[in-house]
Structure formats: structure tokens, C-alpha cells
């Protein structure tokens, strides 16, 4: 596929040297590695070509020339809780994101502002990142790192919650959970989103497209590193989050590619994943859960016009992802031009699984005719059936406890001196592991940050460095349990077993389910009834976790008591 280049961004990439090069200094004193975390928004497990997709992502894939895939990394099931765990290394319930602010606000409206059950008044459920934990940016500044972020923050609106107040020297931040991708918008669209630059209100330019502008800001902030400090860059792109919108040049890149429908594309990705070594050769093809979870139709149940419309949605979604890949390619090229690429740790991942839900957000007078899909005045969701495709080889999607919601693509490129290992490490890991990994790479010791008198929440993850250096290395001890909870979707797991419940508010409820991950890694056979002893062990572990971390029963707390 021919790369389409944004001319304005390319001009910034090709500007004469604005950054001091690393080479001259590194000959005297080894320079600490730069750290760059690139976060995609609602990108499904199989949406990269390195993960079996037909969507072309050569630049993201190129990180593997000097790195590897970690194929068993888990995030939260939705966005801001993942971001809270990424920033602090702690469970989301301990740092204010026990529920997303938007969900907690709705819960307050249901139970009443005077109710003692209001979640926003509870510790751990404030809906913003609290001050009881360090952020990555705050700790790296202690080691003289230059820090900046661009893109979606989603961790608080007030000045003391802004990236500027949480350790970032430079920031261009969308404070809300989502926005349109263009400056232009549907007629009568109630756009109330907030952007800030270094803590001050920012106005979007007329030619704004999210991915392009965030990349432009990345180059601008890199060029301001005049002291040639090691840098920490957090690139929190909003693509491919809904609404599905792409620049004109990318709208038809995949024209006709999805005319075969959901099942055919899903099977193609599944077989490619086997060939790539991402899943077992004897893996069982996932059943169609969309029809069971919410009302949706299979491809053969659609008429010709519906099929055309559905295929067009996925064409635009794929174009968004390739456009994101091109801009990440520009970032890579920039780092290489300024001789910083080899000494930079780059992590690319998604914040959660693909978005398969339908929402009641007002969209104004959106023009969602077939010929306008993906343009600035449209407002389209991908829908559950394409989300299943993005989640291949798993079932379900964003907001569930199932693997399709929480297992995310994860690629890492190491600094040259760190590791020569390549391939795939399939050991269990979580987004919380990034914090201790960065601490270790930056040479920060836990005792320095957390003396006995410290009241700060300590990170609960494990360093990923063993996995960077060996494809067989474990990240956690064998006896370790892991837990997740968000909006009623919850799980408890160890290496072999996973007990889960998908939120009855979002999905057709099956109650608690149990899966043997050793035999059934993609959760196709519920063995809850056959294993009461395992269920008890995991249930007891989950209860202990909930007590320790202040987790409430979200579904029960969301019921109005008469």
C-alpha cells in the first residue's frame, strides 16, 4: 500500500536539525533511554497487520525489527481506568477511577444526589486521577526527563487534575473521553469538549484532524527539548475511537475489501494469527456472540443495501487505522533523523478492546447517508459485528470482562543496548506493568520513591524487562492472581482459570462463567457448573481483592432504592 503523507506534518519532519543529536554526548556519558508510549483508542486485538489483519500497518509493525510482541497483555475494559493504571501502576479503584466519570455521573442521576450510595462521593470513585499516587511523568521528572503528552487525557477537568499539574512539561490534551476527529461537525451537534495546552484553554485550528494535529504537536514538543534531556513522550491518539471519520485520501483505500462480510474477514484473521504464532494451531474458532449479547444480524441476514452500508463502515475504520500508522511512521522517521530512535523505548498498545456498543449520545443532524460515511458531518459507530472481527480470536468487546474487551495489542521496540531478543512472549501481563518497567529502565529504585513514611499508593505491577529479554520468561510468579472490575464487568484469574461476569447492563447476562485458559484460551466453553471448587477459590480471591481495593457492586449501587 502506498503511504499517503500529510504535507504539513512532513514539512515538520524534514525541517533542519532542531534537536541536538544524542551521539556526541553519548560518547562521553551514556544517556538514559528516551521513553515513548503510544496509545491507540478502541483498537481491537486483531486490527494490526502484525496481529493478522488485512489492514496495513507497516510502520507500527516495523517496531518489531528492534523489539517484539507481548501477546497476553491486559488493560481495563474501558478507557480512563486503563489510563489511570498506565499513569500510576496501581489498580484503578485506588486512584479515583473505580468507575469512569461519565458512568458515575449517570449513577448519581439515578440514585439521587443526596443518596449515600452516590459513587462520586466514595474514595476511589471520584472519576478523576487522585493525588495519592505518582504519575509516570512525575517520577521521570525526578530523573531530569523532559516530559510531554498529546491527545486524550480523560483523567480530570480541573487545573489540579490537568497534565500540567501531573508532571508534564508540555501538553496538548483533550480532557474529555471522546470528540469528533475534525473541526467541522454535523449541524446542531452539541460540542462541549475541552482542550488545553499547558493548562490553558486551547482552540482547534480550522484544518484540524485529530491524528494529524497530535502528531504535529509531538514534533513541536520534541523540538523544544533544547537541553537534550532524555524525554518521556505520551502520545494518546483518539483514533480509531468513534465516530468513524477519516481524511478524504483514506476513505477509499479499502474499497471493496469488506464486501465478503463479517464471518469471512474474521476467519481470515483467525487463520493468519495461527500462521503468525499468535494463537495455538489447534485453537477453536470463536462462536458468534454478537447475536447472543445484543440484537444484531449475521451477514446472510442482511439485504444488499445493508451489506453495502456495513462494508463501508469497516472500509472507513480501516482507513483510520492506516492513517494512524502513517503518522506514527512520521514520528519514527523524525526520531531517526535526529538520531534518537535507537535509544528510545517505544511501547504501542490499545487502551481496551474494540467498540461494539451503541450509544445514545446526541449527534445533531448528522449526515449518515452511505456516500457521507467517514466525513466530518457524519457520526457512525462500527457496531457489534465488526467489533467481533476486531476482537478475533476472542469474543465480546469493550466494556466486557471477556478477553475481547481486555486483551490488547502490544508491541515494544527496545533501546539498542537493552535486548536483541525478537518474536512473541505470551506470558500474562497488564497495563500496570508499564510503570515498574519504566522505573527500572530509568534507574529509579522503589526505595527512593516510596520510603516507609510515604502515603503514596505503590505500583502493583511487575517489570516487563524479563519478557523483553526472553520469549519464555515469566512476568509474574506462578501463584499470582489478577483481578479486574469496571461497571459490573469483573474477573478473577490465575494462569489456568478465569472466573468472569460480563455486565448485565451492557450484555445479555450469563451470570458468572468459568474458563480453563490452558485448554480454552479464548473462552469458548463455560465449565462453571463442573468445577465448584475452582469457582469457590476464585470467588474468595475476588472478594478479598474487592475489600482491599474498595470495590463496590456497581450494578447494585446503580439501582434506585424507593
Coordinates of C-alpha atoms in Angstrom, one line a residue:
X1 CA 0.0 0.0 0.0
X2 CA 1.3 3.4 -0.9
X3 CA 1.7 5.7 2.1
X4 CA -0.3 8.9 1.9
X5 CA 1.7 11.7 3.5
X6 CA 0.2 14.8 5.3
X7 CA 2.3 17.6 3.7
X8 CA 2.2 19.9 6.7
X9 CA 3.4 17.2 9.0
X10 CA 6.1 16.0 6.6
X11 CA 7.4 19.6 6.3
X12 CA 7.9 19.5 10.1
X13 CA 9.7 16.1 9.9
X14 CA 12.1 17.4 7.3
X15 CA 12.9 20.7 9.0
X16 CA 16.6 21.3 9.5
X17 CA 18.0 19.9 12.7
X18 CA 16.2 21.5 15.6
X19 CA 17.2 18.9 18.2
X20 CA 20.7 18.4 19.4
X21 CA 21.8 14.9 18.4
X22 CA 22.5 12.3 21.1
X23 CA 25.6 10.9 19.5
X24 CA 28.2 13.5 20.6
X25 CA 27.1 13.4 24.2
X26 CA 26.7 9.6 24.4
X27 CA 30.4 9.2 23.5
X28 CA 31.2 10.8 26.9
X29 CA 28.4 9.7 29.2
X30 CA 25.8 7.0 28.3
X31 CA 22.5 8.8 28.1
X32 CA 19.4 7.4 29.8
X33 CA 16.9 6.0 27.2
X34 CA 14.1 8.0 26.0
X35 CA 10.6 6.6 26.6
X36 CA 7.6 6.9 24.3
X37 CA 4.2 5.3 25.0
X38 CA 1.8 5.4 22.0
X39 CA -1.8 4.6 23.0
X40 CA -4.5 3.9 20.4
X41 CA -8.1 4.3 21.3
X42 CA -10.5 1.3 21.0
X43 CA -8.2 -0.6 18.6
X44 CA -9.1 -4.3 18.6
X45 CA -6.7 -7.1 19.2
X46 CA -6.5 -8.2 15.6
X47 CA -6.6 -4.7 13.9
X48 CA -2.9 -4.5 13.1
X49 CA -1.2 -6.5 10.2
X50 CA 1.3 -7.8 12.8
X51 CA -1.7 -9.3 14.6
X52 CA -3.3 -10.9 11.5
X53 CA -5.3 -8.0 10.0
X54 CA -5.8 -7.2 6.3
X55 CA -5.4 -3.5 7.5
X56 CA -1.9 -2.4 6.5
X57 CA 0.1 -1.0 9.4
X58 CA 3.8 -1.3 8.2
X59 CA 5.2 1.4 10.4
X60 CA 3.8 0.1 13.7
X61 CA 4.9 -3.4 12.6
X62 CA 8.4 -2.1 11.9
X63 CA 8.9 -1.6 15.7
X64 CA 9.4 -5.4 15.7
X65 CA 12.6 -5.2 13.8
X66 CA 14.1 -4.0 17.1
X67 CA 11.5 -5.4 19.5
X68 CA 8.7 -8.0 20.0
X69 CA 5.1 -8.6 20.6
X70 CA 3.7 -9.3 24.0
X71 CA 0.6 -11.2 23.1
X72 CA -1.0 -11.6 26.5
X73 CA -1.2 -8.0 27.8
X74 CA -4.4 -7.0 29.5
X75 CA -5.8 -3.5 30.0
X76 CA -9.1 -2.4 31.7
X77 CA -12.2 -2.9 29.7
X78 CA -12.7 0.9 29.0
X79 CA -10.6 3.9 28.5
X80 CA -9.9 6.2 31.6
X81 CA -9.4 3.3 34.0
X82 CA -6.7 2.0 31.7
X83 CA -5.1 5.4 31.5
X84 CA -5.2 5.7 35.3
X85 CA -3.4 2.3 35.7
X86 CA -0.9 3.3 33.0
X87 CA 0.0 6.6 34.6
X88 CA 0.3 5.2 38.2
X89 CA 0.9 1.4 38.0
X90 CA -1.9 1.0 40.5
X91 CA -5.4 -0.6 40.5
X92 CA -7.9 1.9 39.1
X93 CA -10.1 1.7 42.2
X94 CA -7.2 3.1 44.3
X95 CA -6.6 6.2 42.3
X96 CA -10.1 7.6 41.6
X97 CA -11.2 5.6 38.5
X98 CA -13.2 2.8 40.1
X99 CA -15.8 4.0 37.6
X100 CA -15.5 6.3 34.6
X101 CA -16.7 9.9 35.5
X102 CA -19.4 9.6 32.8
X103 CA -20.8 6.4 34.3
X104 CA -20.6 7.7 37.9
X105 CA -22.4 10.9 36.9
X106 CA -25.2 8.8 35.4
X107 CA -25.3 6.7 38.5
X108 CA -25.7 9.8 40.6
X109 CA -28.7 10.9 38.5
X110 CA -30.4 7.5 39.0
X111 CA -29.9 7.2 42.8
X112 CA -30.2 10.9 43.6
X113 CA -27.5 13.4 44.6
X114 CA -28.4 13.1 48.3
X115 CA -28.1 9.3 48.3
X116 CA -25.3 7.8 50.4
X117 CA -24.8 5.4 47.5
X118 CA -23.5 8.2 45.2
X119 CA -20.3 6.8 43.8
X120 CA -18.7 10.2 43.1
X121 CA -18.5 10.7 46.9
X122 CA -16.7 7.5 47.6
X123 CA -12.9 7.1 47.8
X124 CA -11.7 5.6 44.6
X125 CA -14.7 6.6 42.6
X126 CA -14.1 10.4 42.1
X127 CA -13.9 10.0 38.3
X128 CA -10.5 11.7 38.2
X129 CA -6.9 10.7 38.9
X130 CA -6.3 11.4 42.6
X131 CA -3.2 12.8 44.2
X132 CA -2.4 9.7 46.2
X133 CA -0.2 8.2 43.6
X134 CA 2.7 9.4 41.4
X135 CA 2.3 9.6 37.7
X136 CA 5.0 8.4 35.3
X137 CA 5.7 12.0 34.3
X138 CA 6.2 13.0 37.9
X139 CA 8.7 10.3 38.7
X140 CA 10.6 10.8 35.5
X141 CA 11.0 14.5 36.1
X142 CA 12.9 13.5 39.3
X143 CA 15.4 11.9 37.0
X144 CA 15.6 15.1 34.8
X145 CA 13.5 13.8 32.0
X146 CA 11.7 16.2 29.7
X147 CA 8.1 15.2 29.7
X148 CA 5.2 15.9 27.3
X149 CA 1.9 14.4 26.2
X150 CA -0.5 14.9 23.3
X151 CA -4.0 13.6 22.8
X152 CA -6.7 12.2 25.1
X153 CA -6.1 12.7 28.9
X154 CA -9.6 11.7 30.3
X155 CA -8.3 11.8 33.9
X156 CA -9.8 15.1 35.1
X157 CA -11.0 18.5 34.2
X158 CA -9.8 20.9 36.9
X159 CA -6.5 22.7 36.9
X160 CA -5.0 20.4 39.6
X161 CA -6.0 17.4 37.5
X162 CA -4.6 18.7 34.3
X163 CA -1.5 17.1 32.7
X164 CA 0.4 20.3 33.5
X165 CA -0.2 19.7 37.2
X166 CA 0.7 16.0 37.0
X167 CA 4.3 16.2 35.8
X168 CA 4.1 17.1 32.1
X169 CA 6.4 20.0 30.9
X170 CA 4.3 20.3 27.7
X171 CA 0.8 19.1 26.9
X172 CA -1.9 19.4 24.4
X173 CA -4.8 17.5 25.9
X174 CA -8.4 16.5 25.1
X175 CA -9.8 16.4 28.6
X176 CA -13.0 14.5 27.7
X177 CA -13.4 10.9 26.8
X178 CA -14.0 11.5 23.1
X179 CA -14.6 14.1 20.5
X180 CA -15.1 14.4 16.7
X181 CA -12.0 13.9 14.7
X182 CA -12.5 17.1 12.5
X183 CA -13.0 20.7 13.5
X184 CA -16.0 20.7 11.1
X185 CA -19.0 18.9 12.5
X186 CA -22.7 17.8 12.0
X187 CA -25.2 20.6 12.1
X188 CA -26.6 21.3 15.6
X189 CA -24.0 19.0 17.2
X190 CA -23.7 19.9 20.9
X191 CA -19.9 20.0 21.1
X192 CA -18.8 20.8 24.6
X193 CA -15.4 19.1 24.6
X194 CA -12.5 20.8 26.4
X195 CA -8.9 21.1 25.1
X196 CA -6.0 22.6 26.9
X197 CA -2.4 23.4 26.1
X198 CA -0.1 23.6 29.1
X199 CA -3.2 24.0 31.3
X200 CA -4.7 26.9 29.3
X201 CA -7.8 26.6 27.1
X202 CA -6.9 25.7 23.5
X203 CA -8.9 26.3 20.3
X204 CA -8.7 23.9 17.4
X205 CA -7.5 25.1 14.0
X206 CA -9.9 25.0 11.1
X207 CA -7.9 22.3 9.3
X208 CA -7.9 20.1 12.4
X209 CA -7.9 16.3 12.2
X210 CA -7.1 14.6 15.4
X211 CA -4.3 12.2 14.4
X212 CA -2.5 14.8 12.2
X213 CA -2.7 17.5 14.8
X214 CA -1.5 15.4 17.7
X215 CA 1.5 14.3 15.6
X216 CA 2.2 17.9 14.7
X217 CA 2.3 18.8 18.4
X218 CA 4.6 15.8 19.0
X219 CA 7.2 17.3 16.7
X220 CA 6.7 20.8 18.2
X221 CA 7.3 19.5 21.7
X222 CA 10.3 17.4 20.7
X223 CA 11.9 20.4 19.2
X224 CA 11.5 22.3 22.5
X225 CA 13.9 19.9 24.3
X226 CA 16.7 22.4 24.0
X227 CA 18.7 20.9 26.8
X228 CA 18.9 17.5 25.1
X229 CA 17.4 15.8 28.2
X230 CA 16.1 12.2 27.9
X231 CA 12.4 12.5 27.1
X232 CA 9.2 10.9 28.1
X233 CA 6.5 11.2 25.4
X234 CA 2.9 10.0 25.9
X235 CA 1.1 10.0 22.6
X236 CA -2.6 9.3 23.4
X237 CA -4.2 9.2 20.0
X238 CA -8.0 9.2 19.7
X239 CA -8.1 7.0 16.6
X240 CA -9.9 4.7 15.9
X241 CA -12.5 5.7 18.6
X242 CA -16.0 6.5 17.3
X243 CA -17.3 8.4 15.4
X244 CA -15.6 6.7 12.4
X245 CA -14.1 9.6 10.4
X246 CA -11.0 9.7 8.2
X247 CA -9.3 12.2 5.9
X248 CA -10.5 12.2 2.3
X249 CA -7.4 10.4 0.9
X250 CA -8.0 7.5 3.2
X251 CA -11.7 6.9 2.7
X252 CA -11.4 4.6 -0.3
X253 CA -8.1 2.8 0.5
X254 CA -10.0 -0.4 1.4
X255 CA -12.9 0.0 -1.1
X256 CA -14.5 -3.4 -1.7
X257 CA -12.3 -5.2 0.9
X258 CA -15.1 -5.9 3.3
X259 CA -17.8 -6.9 0.8
X260 CA -17.4 -10.5 1.9
X261 CA -18.8 -9.7 5.3
X262 CA -18.0 -10.3 9.0
X263 CA -17.5 -14.1 9.1
X264 CA -15.1 -14.3 6.1
X265 CA -12.9 -11.5 7.4
X266 CA -12.9 -12.9 10.9
X267 CA -11.9 -16.4 9.6
X268 CA -9.1 -14.9 7.5
X269 CA -7.7 -13.1 10.5
X270 CA -8.0 -16.2 12.7
X271 CA -6.0 -18.3 10.2
X272 CA -3.4 -15.6 9.8
X273 CA -3.0 -15.5 13.6
X274 CA -2.2 -19.2 13.6
X275 CA 0.5 -18.7 11.0
X276 CA 2.0 -15.8 12.9
X277 CA 2.2 -17.9 16.0
X278 CA -0.1 -15.6 18.0
X279 CA -2.6 -18.3 18.8
X280 CA -2.4 -22.1 19.1
X281 CA -2.6 -24.2 15.9
X282 CA -5.4 -26.1 17.4
X283 CA -7.3 -23.0 18.6
X284 CA -11.1 -23.2 18.2
X285 CA -12.7 -20.6 16.0
X286 CA -14.8 -18.3 18.2
X287 CA -18.6 -18.6 18.1
X288 CA -20.7 -15.6 17.1
X289 CA -21.5 -13.9 20.4
X290 CA -23.0 -10.7 18.9
X291 CA -26.3 -12.3 18.3
X292 CA -26.4 -13.5 21.8
X293 CA -25.2 -10.3 23.5
X294 CA -27.5 -7.8 21.8
X295 CA -29.8 -7.7 18.9
X296 CA -27.7 -7.9 15.7
X297 CA -27.7 -9.8 12.5
X298 CA -25.3 -12.1 10.7
X299 CA -24.1 -11.2 7.2
X300 CA -26.5 -13.6 5.4
X301 CA -29.4 -12.0 7.3
X302 CA -28.7 -8.6 5.7
X303 CA -30.1 -7.4 2.4
X304 CA -27.8 -6.0 -0.3
X305 CA -28.2 -2.4 0.8
X306 CA -27.5 -3.2 4.4
X307 CA -24.4 -5.1 3.4
X308 CA -23.1 -2.2 1.4
X309 CA -23.6 0.1 4.3
X310 CA -21.9 -2.2 6.8
X311 CA -19.0 -2.8 4.5
X312 CA -18.5 0.9 4.1
X313 CA -18.2 1.4 7.8
X314 CA -15.4 -1.0 8.0
X315 CA -13.6 0.5 5.0
X316 CA -13.5 3.8 6.8
X317 CA -12.4 2.3 10.1
X318 CA -9.6 0.5 8.3
X319 CA -8.6 3.8 6.6
X320 CA -8.5 5.5 10.1
X321 CA -6.0 2.9 11.3
X322 CA -3.7 3.1 8.2
X323 CA -3.8 6.9 8.6
X324 CA -2.8 6.5 12.3
X325 CA 0.0 4.1 11.2
X326 CA 1.3 6.7 8.6
X327 CA 1.5 9.4 11.3
X328 CA 3.3 7.0 13.6
X329 CA 5.7 6.3 10.7
X330 CA 6.3 10.1 10.6
X331 CA 7.2 10.0 14.3
X332 CA 9.6 7.1 13.8
X333 CA 11.2 9.0 10.9
X334 CA 11.6 12.1 13.0
X335 CA 13.4 10.2 15.7
X336 CA 15.7 8.5 13.2
X337 CA 16.5 11.8 11.5
X338 CA 17.5 13.3 14.9
X339 CA 19.4 10.1 15.9
X340 CA 17.1 9.4 18.8
X341 CA 15.4 6.3 17.6
X342 CA 18.0 3.7 18.7
X343 CA 18.0 5.0 22.3
X344 CA 14.2 5.2 22.6
X345 CA 11.9 2.6 24.3
X346 CA 8.7 2.7 22.3
X347 CA 5.5 0.9 23.5
X348 CA 2.5 0.7 21.3
X349 CA -0.8 -0.6 22.7
X350 CA -4.5 0.0 22.8
X351 CA -6.5 1.1 25.8
X352 CA -9.1 -1.6 25.6
X353 CA -10.8 -3.8 23.0
X354 CA -12.8 -2.7 20.0
X355 CA -16.0 -0.7 20.5
X356 CA -19.1 -2.7 19.7
X357 CA -21.7 -0.8 21.7
X358 CA -24.4 1.6 20.7
X359 CA -24.7 4.9 22.5
X360 CA -27.4 7.5 23.0
X361 CA -25.1 10.5 22.7
X362 CA -26.7 13.4 20.8
X363 CA -25.2 13.6 17.3
X364 CA -27.0 16.7 16.0
X365 CA -28.2 16.5 12.4
X366 CA -25.6 14.0 11.3
X367 CA -25.5 13.2 7.6
X368 CA -25.1 9.4 7.8
X369 CA -26.0 8.6 4.2
X370 CA -23.9 5.9 2.6
X371 CA -21.9 8.4 0.5
X372 CA -21.1 10.6 3.5
X373 CA -19.9 7.9 5.9
X374 CA -16.5 8.9 7.4
X375 CA -16.7 12.6 6.5
X376 CA -16.8 15.4 9.1
X377 CA -20.6 15.7 9.1
X378 CA -21.2 12.0 9.7
X379 CA -21.5 10.2 13.1
X380 CA -21.2 6.5 12.8
X381 CA -20.3 3.6 15.1
X382 CA -18.6 0.4 13.9
X383 CA -21.2 -1.8 15.6
X384 CA -21.0 -5.2 17.3
X385 CA -20.4 -7.5 14.4
X386 CA -17.3 -5.7 13.1
X387 CA -16.2 -5.3 16.7
X388 CA -16.2 -9.1 16.9
X389 CA -14.0 -9.2 13.9
X390 CA -11.6 -6.7 15.5
X391 CA -11.6 -8.9 18.7
X392 CA -10.5 -12.1 16.8
X393 CA -9.7 -14.7 18.2
X394 CA -11.8 -13.7 21.2
X395 CA -15.4 -12.9 21.9
X396 CA -17.2 -9.8 23.1
X397 CA -15.7 -6.3 23.0
X398 CA -15.1 -3.1 25.0
X399 CA -16.9 -3.0 28.4
X400 CA -16.9 -6.8 29.0
X401 CA -14.7 -8.9 31.3
X402 CA -14.1 -11.4 28.4
X403 CA -10.8 -11.4 26.6
X404 CA -12.1 -9.4 23.6
X405 CA -12.5 -6.4 25.9
X406 CA -9.3 -6.5 27.9
X407 CA -6.6 -8.3 25.9
X408 CA -4.9 -5.7 23.7
X409 CA -2.3 -5.5 21.0
X410 CA 1.1 -4.6 22.5
X411 CA 4.4 -4.1 20.6
X412 CA 7.6 -2.9 22.1
X413 CA 10.8 -1.5 20.5
X414 CA 13.8 -1.5 22.8
X415 CA 16.7 0.8 23.1
X416 CA 19.6 -0.9 21.2
X417 CA 21.5 -1.8 24.3
X418 CA 18.6 -3.3 26.2
X419 CA 17.9 -6.6 24.3
X420 CA 18.4 -8.4 21.0
X421 CA 15.5 -10.8 21.5
X422 CA 12.7 -10.8 18.9
X423 CA 9.5 -12.8 18.5
X424 CA 6.5 -13.2 20.8
X425 CA 6.3 -13.5 24.6
X426 CA 2.9 -15.0 25.5
X427 CA 3.1 -14.7 29.3
X428 CA 0.4 -12.8 31.2
X429 CA 1.0 -9.1 31.7
X430 CA -1.1 -6.0 32.5
X431 CA -1.0 -2.3 31.7
X432 CA 0.1 -1.8 35.4
X433 CA 3.4 -3.4 34.5
X434 CA 4.5 -0.4 32.4
X435 CA 5.1 1.7 35.4
X436 CA 7.7 -0.5 37.1
X437 CA 9.2 -1.3 33.8
X438 CA 9.8 2.4 33.1
X439 CA 11.2 2.9 36.6
X440 CA 13.7 0.1 36.1
X441 CA 14.8 1.4 32.7
X442 CA 15.2 4.9 34.1
X443 CA 17.2 3.7 37.0
X444 CA 14.7 4.6 39.7
X445 CA 14.6 2.4 42.8
X446 CA 11.4 1.8 44.7
X447 CA 13.0 2.8 48.0
X448 CA 13.8 6.3 46.5
X449 CA 10.1 6.9 45.7
X450 CA 8.4 5.1 48.5
X451 CA 10.2 5.4 51.8
X452 CA 8.5 3.9 54.8
X453 CA 6.8 7.2 55.7
X454 CA 5.3 7.6 52.2
X455 CA 1.5 7.7 51.9
X456 CA 1.6 7.3 48.1
X457 CA 0.0 4.2 46.5
X458 CA 2.7 1.8 45.3
X459 CA 2.5 0.3 41.8
X460 CA 1.3 -3.3 41.9
X461 CA 2.6 -4.4 38.5
X462 CA 5.8 -6.3 37.6
X463 CA 8.7 -5.3 35.4
X464 CA 8.4 -6.4 31.8
X465 CA 12.1 -6.5 31.2
X466 CA 12.4 -10.3 31.6
X467 CA 9.8 -10.6 28.8
X468 CA 11.8 -8.1 26.6
X469 CA 14.9 -10.3 27.0
X470 CA 13.3 -13.8 26.6
X471 CA 10.2 -15.1 24.9
X472 CA 9.8 -17.8 27.6
X473 CA 10.4 -15.6 30.6
X474 CA 7.5 -15.2 33.1
X475 CA 6.5 -11.8 34.3
X476 CA 4.6 -12.9 37.4
X477 CA 5.1 -15.8 39.9
X478 CA 3.0 -18.9 39.1
X479 CA 0.8 -18.4 42.2
X480 CA -0.3 -14.9 41.2
X481 CA -3.9 -13.9 40.9
X482 CA -5.2 -11.0 38.8
X483 CA -8.4 -9.1 39.0
X484 CA -10.4 -6.6 37.0
X485 CA -13.7 -4.7 37.7
X486 CA -15.4 -1.9 35.9
X487 CA -19.1 -1.1 35.7
X488 CA -20.2 -4.6 36.8
X489 CA -17.9 -6.5 34.4
X490 CA -15.4 -8.3 36.5
X491 CA -13.0 -11.3 36.7
X492 CA -10.6 -13.2 38.9
X493 CA -7.9 -15.3 37.2
X494 CA -4.7 -17.2 37.6
X495 CA -2.5 -18.9 35.0
X496 CA -5.0 -21.7 34.4
X497 CA -8.5 -20.5 35.3
X498 CA -10.6 -17.4 34.8
X499 CA -13.9 -16.6 36.6
X500 CA -15.8 -13.8 34.9
X501 CA -19.1 -11.9 34.7
X502 CA -19.9 -9.6 31.9
X503 CA -22.0 -6.6 32.9
X504 CA -25.7 -7.3 32.6
X505 CA -26.3 -3.6 31.8
X506 CA -24.2 -4.0 28.6
X507 CA -24.6 -7.6 27.6
X508 CA -27.1 -10.4 27.8
X509 CA -26.2 -11.8 31.2
X510 CA -24.9 -15.3 31.6
X511 CA -24.0 -14.8 35.3
X512 CA -20.6 -16.0 36.4
X513 CA -18.7 -18.1 33.9
X514 CA -15.6 -20.2 34.3
X515 CA -13.0 -21.0 31.7
X516 CA -9.9 -23.1 31.7
X517 CA -7.4 -20.9 29.9
X518 CA -4.8 -23.7 29.4
X519 CA -7.3 -25.6 27.2
X520 CA -9.6 -22.8 26.1
X521 CA -7.6 -19.6 25.8
X522 CA -10.4 -17.7 24.0
X523 CA -13.2 -18.6 26.4
X524 CA -15.5 -20.8 24.3
X525 CA -16.5 -23.4 26.8
X526 CA -18.0 -22.4 30.1
X527 CA -17.2 -25.0 32.8
X528 CA -18.6 -23.2 35.8
X529 CA -21.0 -26.0 36.8
X530 CA -18.4 -28.7 36.6
X531 CA -15.8 -27.0 38.8
X532 CA -17.4 -25.8 42.1
X533 CA -14.1 -26.0 44.0
X534 CA -12.3 -23.7 41.5
X535 CA -15.2 -21.4 41.5
X536 CA -15.0 -21.1 45.3
X537 CA -11.3 -20.4 45.3
X538 CA -11.6 -17.7 42.7
X539 CA -14.7 -16.2 44.3
X540 CA -13.0 -16.0 47.6
X541 CA -9.9 -14.3 46.0
X542 CA -12.2 -11.8 44.2
X543 CA -13.9 -10.9 47.5
X544 CA -10.6 -10.3 49.2
X545 CA -9.5 -8.1 46.2
X546 CA -12.7 -6.1 46.4
X547 CA -12.4 -5.4 50.1
X548 CA -8.7 -4.5 49.8
X549 CA -9.3 -2.1 46.9
X550 CA -12.6 -0.6 47.9
X551 CA -14.6 -2.2 45.0
X552 CA -18.4 -1.9 45.2
X553 CA -21.0 -3.9 43.3
X554 CA -21.6 -1.4 40.6
X555 CA -24.9 -2.9 39.4
X556 CA -26.4 -2.9 42.9
X557 CA -25.2 0.6 43.5
X558 CA -26.8 1.8 40.3
X559 CA -30.3 0.7 41.3
X560 CA -32.7 3.4 42.7
X561 CA -33.9 2.5 46.1
X562 CA -37.6 3.6 46.6

